PDB file of C-alpha atoms in Angstrom:
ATOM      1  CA  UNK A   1     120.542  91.551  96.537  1.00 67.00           C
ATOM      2  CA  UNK A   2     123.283  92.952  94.806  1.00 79.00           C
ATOM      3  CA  UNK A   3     125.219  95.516  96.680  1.00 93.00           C
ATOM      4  CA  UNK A   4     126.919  99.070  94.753  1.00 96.00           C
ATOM      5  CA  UNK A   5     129.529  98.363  92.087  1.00 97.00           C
ATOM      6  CA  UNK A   6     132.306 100.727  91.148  1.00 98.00           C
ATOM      7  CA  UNK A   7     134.280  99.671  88.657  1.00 97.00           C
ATOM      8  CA  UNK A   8     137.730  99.891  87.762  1.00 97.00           C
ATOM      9  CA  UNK A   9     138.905  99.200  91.262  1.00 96.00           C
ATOM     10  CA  UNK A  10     141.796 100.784  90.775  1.00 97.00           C
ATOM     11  CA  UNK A  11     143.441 103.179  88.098  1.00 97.00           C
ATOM     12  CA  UNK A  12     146.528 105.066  87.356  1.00 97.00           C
ATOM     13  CA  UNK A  13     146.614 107.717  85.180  1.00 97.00           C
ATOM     14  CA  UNK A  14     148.636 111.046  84.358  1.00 97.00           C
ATOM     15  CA  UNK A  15     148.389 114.643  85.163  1.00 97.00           C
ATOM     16  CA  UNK A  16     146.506 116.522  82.713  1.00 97.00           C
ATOM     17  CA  UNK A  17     144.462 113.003  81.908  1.00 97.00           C
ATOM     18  CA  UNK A  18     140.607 112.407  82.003  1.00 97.00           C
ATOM     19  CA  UNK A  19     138.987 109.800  83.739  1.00 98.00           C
ATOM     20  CA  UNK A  20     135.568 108.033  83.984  1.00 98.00           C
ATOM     21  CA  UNK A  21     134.607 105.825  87.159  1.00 98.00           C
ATOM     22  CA  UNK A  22     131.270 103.785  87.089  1.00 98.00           C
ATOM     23  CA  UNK A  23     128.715 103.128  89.891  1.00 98.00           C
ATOM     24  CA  UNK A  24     126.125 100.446  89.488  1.00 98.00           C
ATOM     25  CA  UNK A  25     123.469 101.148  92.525  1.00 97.00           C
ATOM     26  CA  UNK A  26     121.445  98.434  94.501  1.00 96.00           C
ATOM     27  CA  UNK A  27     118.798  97.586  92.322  1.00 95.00           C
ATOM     28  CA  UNK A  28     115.550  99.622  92.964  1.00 92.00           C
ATOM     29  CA  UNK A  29     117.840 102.426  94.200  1.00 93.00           C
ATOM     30  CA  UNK A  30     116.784 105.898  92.364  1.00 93.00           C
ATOM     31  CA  UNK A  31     119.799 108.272  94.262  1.00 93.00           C
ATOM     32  CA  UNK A  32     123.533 108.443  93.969  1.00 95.00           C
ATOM     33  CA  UNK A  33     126.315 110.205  95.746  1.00 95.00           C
ATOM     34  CA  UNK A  34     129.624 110.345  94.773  1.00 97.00           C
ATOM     35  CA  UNK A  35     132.210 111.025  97.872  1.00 97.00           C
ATOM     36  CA  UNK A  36     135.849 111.493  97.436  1.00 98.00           C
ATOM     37  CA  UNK A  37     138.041 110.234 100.306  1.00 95.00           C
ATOM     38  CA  UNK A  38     141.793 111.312 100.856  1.00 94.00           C
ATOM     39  CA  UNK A  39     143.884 110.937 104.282  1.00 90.00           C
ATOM     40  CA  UNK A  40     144.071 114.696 104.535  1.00 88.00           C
ATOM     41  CA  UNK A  41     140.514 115.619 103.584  1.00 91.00           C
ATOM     42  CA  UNK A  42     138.483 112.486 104.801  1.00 92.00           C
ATOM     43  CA  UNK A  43     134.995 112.123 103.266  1.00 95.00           C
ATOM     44  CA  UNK A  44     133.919 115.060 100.940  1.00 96.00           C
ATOM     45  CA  UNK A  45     130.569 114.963  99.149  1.00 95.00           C
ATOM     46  CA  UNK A  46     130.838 115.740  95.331  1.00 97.00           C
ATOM     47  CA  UNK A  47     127.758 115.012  93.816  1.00 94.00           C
ATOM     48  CA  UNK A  48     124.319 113.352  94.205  1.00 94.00           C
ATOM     49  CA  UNK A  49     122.496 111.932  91.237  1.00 94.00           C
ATOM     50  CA  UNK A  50     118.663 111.657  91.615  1.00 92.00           C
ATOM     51  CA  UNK A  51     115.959 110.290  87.750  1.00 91.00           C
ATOM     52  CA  UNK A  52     119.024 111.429  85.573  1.00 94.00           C
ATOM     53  CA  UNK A  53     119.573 115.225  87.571  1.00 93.00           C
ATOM     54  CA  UNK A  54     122.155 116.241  89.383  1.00 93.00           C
ATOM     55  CA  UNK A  55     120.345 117.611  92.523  1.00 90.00           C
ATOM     56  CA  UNK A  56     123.198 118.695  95.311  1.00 89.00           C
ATOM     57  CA  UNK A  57     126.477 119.570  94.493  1.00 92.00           C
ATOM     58  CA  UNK A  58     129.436 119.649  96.713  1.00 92.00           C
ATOM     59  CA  UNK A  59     132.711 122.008  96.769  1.00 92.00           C
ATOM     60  CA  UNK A  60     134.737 120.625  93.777  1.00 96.00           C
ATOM     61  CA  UNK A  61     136.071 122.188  90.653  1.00 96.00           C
ATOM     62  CA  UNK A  62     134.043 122.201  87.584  1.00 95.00           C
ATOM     63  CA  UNK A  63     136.452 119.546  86.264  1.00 97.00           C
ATOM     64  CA  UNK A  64     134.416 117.137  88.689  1.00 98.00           C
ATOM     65  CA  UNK A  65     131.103 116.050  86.763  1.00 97.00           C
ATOM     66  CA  UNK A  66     128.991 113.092  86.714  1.00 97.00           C
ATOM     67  CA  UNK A  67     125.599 112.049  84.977  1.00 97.00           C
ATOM     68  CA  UNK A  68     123.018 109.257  85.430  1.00 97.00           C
ATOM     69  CA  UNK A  69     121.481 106.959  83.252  1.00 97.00           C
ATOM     70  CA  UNK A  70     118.134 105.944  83.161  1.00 96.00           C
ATOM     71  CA  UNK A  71     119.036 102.565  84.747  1.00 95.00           C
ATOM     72  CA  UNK A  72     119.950 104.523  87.315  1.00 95.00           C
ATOM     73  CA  UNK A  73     123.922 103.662  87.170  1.00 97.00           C
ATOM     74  CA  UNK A  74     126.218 106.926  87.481  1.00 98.00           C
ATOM     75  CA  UNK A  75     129.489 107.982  85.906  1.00 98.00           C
ATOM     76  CA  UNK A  76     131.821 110.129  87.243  1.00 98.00           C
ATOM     77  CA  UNK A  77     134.182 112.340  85.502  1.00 98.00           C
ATOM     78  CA  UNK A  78     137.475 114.178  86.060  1.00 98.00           C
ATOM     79  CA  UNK A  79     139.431 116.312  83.598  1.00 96.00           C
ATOM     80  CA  UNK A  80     142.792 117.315  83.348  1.00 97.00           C
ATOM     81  CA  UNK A  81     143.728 115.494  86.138  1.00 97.00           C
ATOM     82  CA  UNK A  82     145.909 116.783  88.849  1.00 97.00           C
ATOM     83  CA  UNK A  83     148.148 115.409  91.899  1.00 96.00           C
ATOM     84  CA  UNK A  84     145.765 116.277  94.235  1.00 96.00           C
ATOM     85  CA  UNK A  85     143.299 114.316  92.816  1.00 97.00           C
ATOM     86  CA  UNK A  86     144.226 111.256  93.840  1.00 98.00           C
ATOM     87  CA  UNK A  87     141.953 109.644  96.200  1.00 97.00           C
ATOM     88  CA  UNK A  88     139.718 106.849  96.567  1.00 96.00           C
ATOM     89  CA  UNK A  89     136.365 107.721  95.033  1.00 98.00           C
ATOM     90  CA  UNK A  90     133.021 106.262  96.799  1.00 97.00           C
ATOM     91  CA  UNK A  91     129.687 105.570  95.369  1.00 97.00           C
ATOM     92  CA  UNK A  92     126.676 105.296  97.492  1.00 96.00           C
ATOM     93  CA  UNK A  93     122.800 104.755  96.673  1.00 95.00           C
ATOM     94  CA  UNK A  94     119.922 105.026  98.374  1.00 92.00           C
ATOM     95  CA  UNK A  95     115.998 104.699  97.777  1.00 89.00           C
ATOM     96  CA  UNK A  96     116.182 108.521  96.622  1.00 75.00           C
ATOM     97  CA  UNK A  97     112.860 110.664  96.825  1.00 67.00           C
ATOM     98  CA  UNK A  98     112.837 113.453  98.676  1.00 64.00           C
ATOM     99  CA  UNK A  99     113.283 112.207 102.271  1.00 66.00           C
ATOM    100  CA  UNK A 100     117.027 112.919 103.979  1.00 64.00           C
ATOM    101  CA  UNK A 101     116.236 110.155 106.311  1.00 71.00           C
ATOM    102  CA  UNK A 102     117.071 106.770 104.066  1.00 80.00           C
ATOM    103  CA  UNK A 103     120.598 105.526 104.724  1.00 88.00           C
ATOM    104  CA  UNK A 104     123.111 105.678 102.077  1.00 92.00           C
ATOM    105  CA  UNK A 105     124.818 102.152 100.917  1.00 94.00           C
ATOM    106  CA  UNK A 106     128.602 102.511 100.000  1.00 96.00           C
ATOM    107  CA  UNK A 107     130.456 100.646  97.017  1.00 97.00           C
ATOM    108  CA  UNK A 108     134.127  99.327  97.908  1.00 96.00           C
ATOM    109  CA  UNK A 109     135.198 102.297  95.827  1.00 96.00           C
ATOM    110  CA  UNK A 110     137.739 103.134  93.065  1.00 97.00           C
ATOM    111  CA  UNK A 111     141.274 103.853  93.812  1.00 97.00           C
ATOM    112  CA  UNK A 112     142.830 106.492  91.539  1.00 98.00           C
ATOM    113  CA  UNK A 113     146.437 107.130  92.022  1.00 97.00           C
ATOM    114  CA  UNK A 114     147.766 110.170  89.750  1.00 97.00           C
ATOM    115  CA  UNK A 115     151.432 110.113  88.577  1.00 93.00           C
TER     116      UNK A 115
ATOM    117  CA  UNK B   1     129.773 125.830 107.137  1.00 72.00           C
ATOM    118  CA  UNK B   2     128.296 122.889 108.853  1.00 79.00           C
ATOM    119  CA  UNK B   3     130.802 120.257 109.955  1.00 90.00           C
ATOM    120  CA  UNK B   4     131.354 116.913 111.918  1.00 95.00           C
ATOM    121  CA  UNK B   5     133.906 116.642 114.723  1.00 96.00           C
ATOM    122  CA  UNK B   6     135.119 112.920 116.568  1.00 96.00           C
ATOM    123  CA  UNK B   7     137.289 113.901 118.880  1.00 88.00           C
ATOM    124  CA  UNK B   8     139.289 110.637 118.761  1.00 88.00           C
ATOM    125  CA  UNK B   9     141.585 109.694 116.277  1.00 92.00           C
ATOM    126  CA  UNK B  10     142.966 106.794 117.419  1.00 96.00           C
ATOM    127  CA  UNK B  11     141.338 104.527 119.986  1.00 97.00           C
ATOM    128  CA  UNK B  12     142.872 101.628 121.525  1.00 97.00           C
ATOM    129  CA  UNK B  13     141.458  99.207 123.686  1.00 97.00           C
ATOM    130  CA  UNK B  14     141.851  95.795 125.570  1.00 97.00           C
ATOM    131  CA  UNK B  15     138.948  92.844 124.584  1.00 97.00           C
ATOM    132  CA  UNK B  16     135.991  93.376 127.097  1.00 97.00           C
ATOM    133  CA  UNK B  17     136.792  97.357 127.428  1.00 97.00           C
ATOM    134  CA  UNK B  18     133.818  99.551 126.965  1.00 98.00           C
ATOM    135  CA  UNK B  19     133.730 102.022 124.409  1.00 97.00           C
ATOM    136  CA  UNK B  20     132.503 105.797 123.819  1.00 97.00           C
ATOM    137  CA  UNK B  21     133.437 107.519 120.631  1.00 97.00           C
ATOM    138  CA  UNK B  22     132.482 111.239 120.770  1.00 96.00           C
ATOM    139  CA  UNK B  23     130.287 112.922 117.829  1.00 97.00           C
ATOM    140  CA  UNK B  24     129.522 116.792 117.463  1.00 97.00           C
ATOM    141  CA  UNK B  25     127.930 118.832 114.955  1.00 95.00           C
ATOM    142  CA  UNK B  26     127.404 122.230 114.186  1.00 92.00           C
ATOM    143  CA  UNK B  27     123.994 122.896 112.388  1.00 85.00           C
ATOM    144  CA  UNK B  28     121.051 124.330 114.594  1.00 80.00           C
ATOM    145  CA  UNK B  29     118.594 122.795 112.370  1.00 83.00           C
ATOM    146  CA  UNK B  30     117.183 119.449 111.977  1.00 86.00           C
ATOM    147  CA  UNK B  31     119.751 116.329 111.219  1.00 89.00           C
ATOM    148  CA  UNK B  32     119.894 112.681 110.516  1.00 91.00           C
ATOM    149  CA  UNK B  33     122.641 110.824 112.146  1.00 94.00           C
ATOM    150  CA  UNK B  34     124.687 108.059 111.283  1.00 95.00           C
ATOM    151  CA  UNK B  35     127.466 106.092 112.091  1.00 97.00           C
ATOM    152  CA  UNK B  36     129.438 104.018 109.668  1.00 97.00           C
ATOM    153  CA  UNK B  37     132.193 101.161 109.970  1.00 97.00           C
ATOM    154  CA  UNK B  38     134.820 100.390 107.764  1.00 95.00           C
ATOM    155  CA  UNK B  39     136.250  97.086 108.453  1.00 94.00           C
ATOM    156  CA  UNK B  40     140.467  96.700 107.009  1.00 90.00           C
ATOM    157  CA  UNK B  41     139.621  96.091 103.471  1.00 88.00           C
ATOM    158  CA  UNK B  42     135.993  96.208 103.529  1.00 91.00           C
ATOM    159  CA  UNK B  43     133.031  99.007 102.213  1.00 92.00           C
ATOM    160  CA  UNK B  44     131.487 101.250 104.791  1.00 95.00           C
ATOM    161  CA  UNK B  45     128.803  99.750 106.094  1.00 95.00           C
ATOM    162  CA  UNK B  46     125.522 101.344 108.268  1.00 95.00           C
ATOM    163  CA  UNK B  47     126.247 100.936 112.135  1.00 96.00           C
ATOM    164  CA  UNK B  48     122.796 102.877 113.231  1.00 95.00           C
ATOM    165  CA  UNK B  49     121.065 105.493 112.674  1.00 94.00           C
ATOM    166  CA  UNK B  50     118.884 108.270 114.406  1.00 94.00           C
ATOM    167  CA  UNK B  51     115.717 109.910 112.443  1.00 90.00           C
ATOM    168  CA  UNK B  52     113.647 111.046 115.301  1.00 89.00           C
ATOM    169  CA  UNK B  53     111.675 109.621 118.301  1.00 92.00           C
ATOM    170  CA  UNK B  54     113.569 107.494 120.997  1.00 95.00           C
ATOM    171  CA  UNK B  55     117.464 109.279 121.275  1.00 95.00           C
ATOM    172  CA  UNK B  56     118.718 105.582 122.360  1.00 97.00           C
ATOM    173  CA  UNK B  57     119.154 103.997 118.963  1.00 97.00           C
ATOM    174  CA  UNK B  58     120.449 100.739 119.173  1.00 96.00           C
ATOM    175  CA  UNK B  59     122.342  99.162 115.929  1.00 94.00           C
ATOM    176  CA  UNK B  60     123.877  96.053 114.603  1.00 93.00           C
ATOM    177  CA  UNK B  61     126.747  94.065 116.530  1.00 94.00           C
ATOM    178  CA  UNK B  62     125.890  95.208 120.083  1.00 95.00           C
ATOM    179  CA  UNK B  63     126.331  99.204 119.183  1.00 97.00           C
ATOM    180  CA  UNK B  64     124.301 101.912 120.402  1.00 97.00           C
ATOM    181  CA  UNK B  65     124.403 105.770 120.130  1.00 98.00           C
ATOM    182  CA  UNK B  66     122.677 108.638 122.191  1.00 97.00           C
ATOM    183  CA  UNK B  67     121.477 111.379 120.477  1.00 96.00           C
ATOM    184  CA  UNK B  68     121.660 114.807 122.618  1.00 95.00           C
ATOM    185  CA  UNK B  69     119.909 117.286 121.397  1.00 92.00           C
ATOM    186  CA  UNK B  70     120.894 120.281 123.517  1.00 93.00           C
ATOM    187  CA  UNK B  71     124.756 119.095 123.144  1.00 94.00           C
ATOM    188  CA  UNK B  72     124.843 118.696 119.491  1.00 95.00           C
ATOM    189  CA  UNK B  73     126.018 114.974 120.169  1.00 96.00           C
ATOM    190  CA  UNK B  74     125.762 111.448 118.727  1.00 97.00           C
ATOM    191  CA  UNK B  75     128.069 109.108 120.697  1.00 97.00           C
ATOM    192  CA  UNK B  76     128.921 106.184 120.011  1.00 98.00           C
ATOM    193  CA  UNK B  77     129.098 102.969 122.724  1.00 98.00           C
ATOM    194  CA  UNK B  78     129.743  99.699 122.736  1.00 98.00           C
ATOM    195  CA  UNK B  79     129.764  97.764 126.650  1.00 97.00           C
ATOM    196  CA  UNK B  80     132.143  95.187 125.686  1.00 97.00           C
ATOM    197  CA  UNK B  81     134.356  95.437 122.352  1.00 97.00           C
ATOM    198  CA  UNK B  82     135.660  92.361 120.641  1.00 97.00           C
ATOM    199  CA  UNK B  83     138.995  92.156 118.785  1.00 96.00           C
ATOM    200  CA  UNK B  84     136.602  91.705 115.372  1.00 96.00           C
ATOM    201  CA  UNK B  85     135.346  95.648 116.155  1.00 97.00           C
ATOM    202  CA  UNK B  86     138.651  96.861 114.846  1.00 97.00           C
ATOM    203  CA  UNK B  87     137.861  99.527 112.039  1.00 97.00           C
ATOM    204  CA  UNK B  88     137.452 103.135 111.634  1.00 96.00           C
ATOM    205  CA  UNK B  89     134.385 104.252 112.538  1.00 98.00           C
ATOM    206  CA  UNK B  90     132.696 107.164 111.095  1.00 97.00           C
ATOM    207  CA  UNK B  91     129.986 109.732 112.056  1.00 97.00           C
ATOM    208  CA  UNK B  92     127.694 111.614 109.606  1.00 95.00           C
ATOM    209  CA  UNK B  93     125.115 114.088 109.275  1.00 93.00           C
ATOM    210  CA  UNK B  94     122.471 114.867 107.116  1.00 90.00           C
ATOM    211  CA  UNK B  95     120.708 117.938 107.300  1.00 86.00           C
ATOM    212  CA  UNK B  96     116.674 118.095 106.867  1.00 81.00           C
ATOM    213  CA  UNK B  97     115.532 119.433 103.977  1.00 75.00           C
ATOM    214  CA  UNK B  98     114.839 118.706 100.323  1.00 67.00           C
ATOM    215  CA  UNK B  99     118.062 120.938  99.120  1.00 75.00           C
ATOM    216  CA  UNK B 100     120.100 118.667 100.886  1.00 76.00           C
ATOM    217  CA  UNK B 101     119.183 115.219  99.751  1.00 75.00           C
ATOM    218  CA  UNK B 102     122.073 112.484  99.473  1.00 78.00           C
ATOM    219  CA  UNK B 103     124.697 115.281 100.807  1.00 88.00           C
ATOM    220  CA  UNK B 104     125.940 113.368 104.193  1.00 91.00           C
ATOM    221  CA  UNK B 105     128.706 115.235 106.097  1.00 93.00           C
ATOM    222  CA  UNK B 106     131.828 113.214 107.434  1.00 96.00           C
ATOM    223  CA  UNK B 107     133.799 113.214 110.723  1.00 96.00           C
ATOM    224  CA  UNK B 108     137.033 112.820 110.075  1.00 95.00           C
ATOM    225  CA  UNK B 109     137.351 108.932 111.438  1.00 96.00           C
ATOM    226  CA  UNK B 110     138.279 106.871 114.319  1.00 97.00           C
ATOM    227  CA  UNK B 111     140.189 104.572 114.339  1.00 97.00           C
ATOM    228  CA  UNK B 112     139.430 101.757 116.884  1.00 97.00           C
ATOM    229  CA  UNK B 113     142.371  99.207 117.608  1.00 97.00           C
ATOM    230  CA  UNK B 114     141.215  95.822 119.897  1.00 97.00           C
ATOM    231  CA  UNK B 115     143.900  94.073 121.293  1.00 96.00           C
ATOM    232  CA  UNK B 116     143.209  90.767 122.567  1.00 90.00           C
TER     233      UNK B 116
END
């Protein structure tokens, strides 16, 4: 079994850019969080992704948005980009429902670096 | 505001060494626990995890964790580390309860360094 897939691994981009990172889940996987990790920071939850609804929402800007398809793969999105925003971006998926208790499978993540 | 605290950032240890890497959380409620391991240049990857019944949860690679209720805790041991258990491990929460689906809460990290 395929495991998550973020694509691009890495990216460079410019203050006051946008940018779209991709998550392909583990196949059969319904649920998708979106974690943003920085040396300072660590791991911070942004988002989770659950049938094409954003059902939990972390402590991030309104410039931080995502969506899901009805495949189940996720984009994330973040406008007018700032310094601070570089990080490396994780995707996880898990079996989704309602249960808290299914682990969460992590993709190698995307590296943005913000110039 | 809930949160995760390791207490070690930076572990190192001698091939054959036990290991304990300290967990707390702050949430009186009901949690899931996990611990994580990021191997240099690898995805984090499931360790173990606790969901209720027996607190002794035993995981992949010879790792087990204790889950204390009364103390908040979720430590992480090992008898006998190899030089291959070099990473940073991770603990995380989840908090029961349908508003908090897919929302796991971090520890800040440690990093484990085997010398051989």
């Amino acid at each position: 079994k395929a495991g998550v897939t973020q694509t691009p691994r890495y990216l460079i981009k410019t203050r006051g850019q946008q940018v779209t990172l991709s998550c392909s889940p583990i196949s059969g996987h319904r649920s998708v969080s979106w974690y943003q990790q920085t040396p300072g920071q660590g791991l911070q939850f942004l988002f989770e992704y659950f049938s094409e609804t954003q059902r939990n929402k972390g402590n991030f800007p309104g410039r931080f948005s995502g969506r899901q398809f009805s495949n189940s793969r996720s984009e994330m999105n973040v406008s007018t980009l700032e310094l601070g925003d570089s990080a490396l971006y994780l995707c996880a998926s898990s079996l989704g429902g309602w249960q808290t208790n299914q682990p969460q499978h992590f993709g190698d993540g995307t590296r943005l670096s913000i110039l | 505001a809930q949160s995760v605290s390791q207490h070690n950032h930076h572990v190192i240890l001698s091939e054959a060494a036990s290991l304990e890497l300290g967990c707390n959380y702050s949430y009186g409620g009901t949690v899931n626990l996990f611990w994580y391991v990021q191997y240099p240049g690898q995805h984090l990857q499931l360790l173990l995890k606790y969901f209720s019944g027996d607190p002794l949860v035993k995981g992949i690679k010879g790792f087990e964790a204790e889950f204390i209720k009364s103390k908040f805790s979720f430590n992480l041991r090992k008898p006998s580390v190899q030089w291959s258990d070099t990473a940073e491990y991770f603990c995380a929460v989840i908090l029961r309860g349908s508003s908090n689906t897919g929302k796991l809460i971090f520890g800040q990290g440690t990093t484990l360094q085997v010398k051989p």
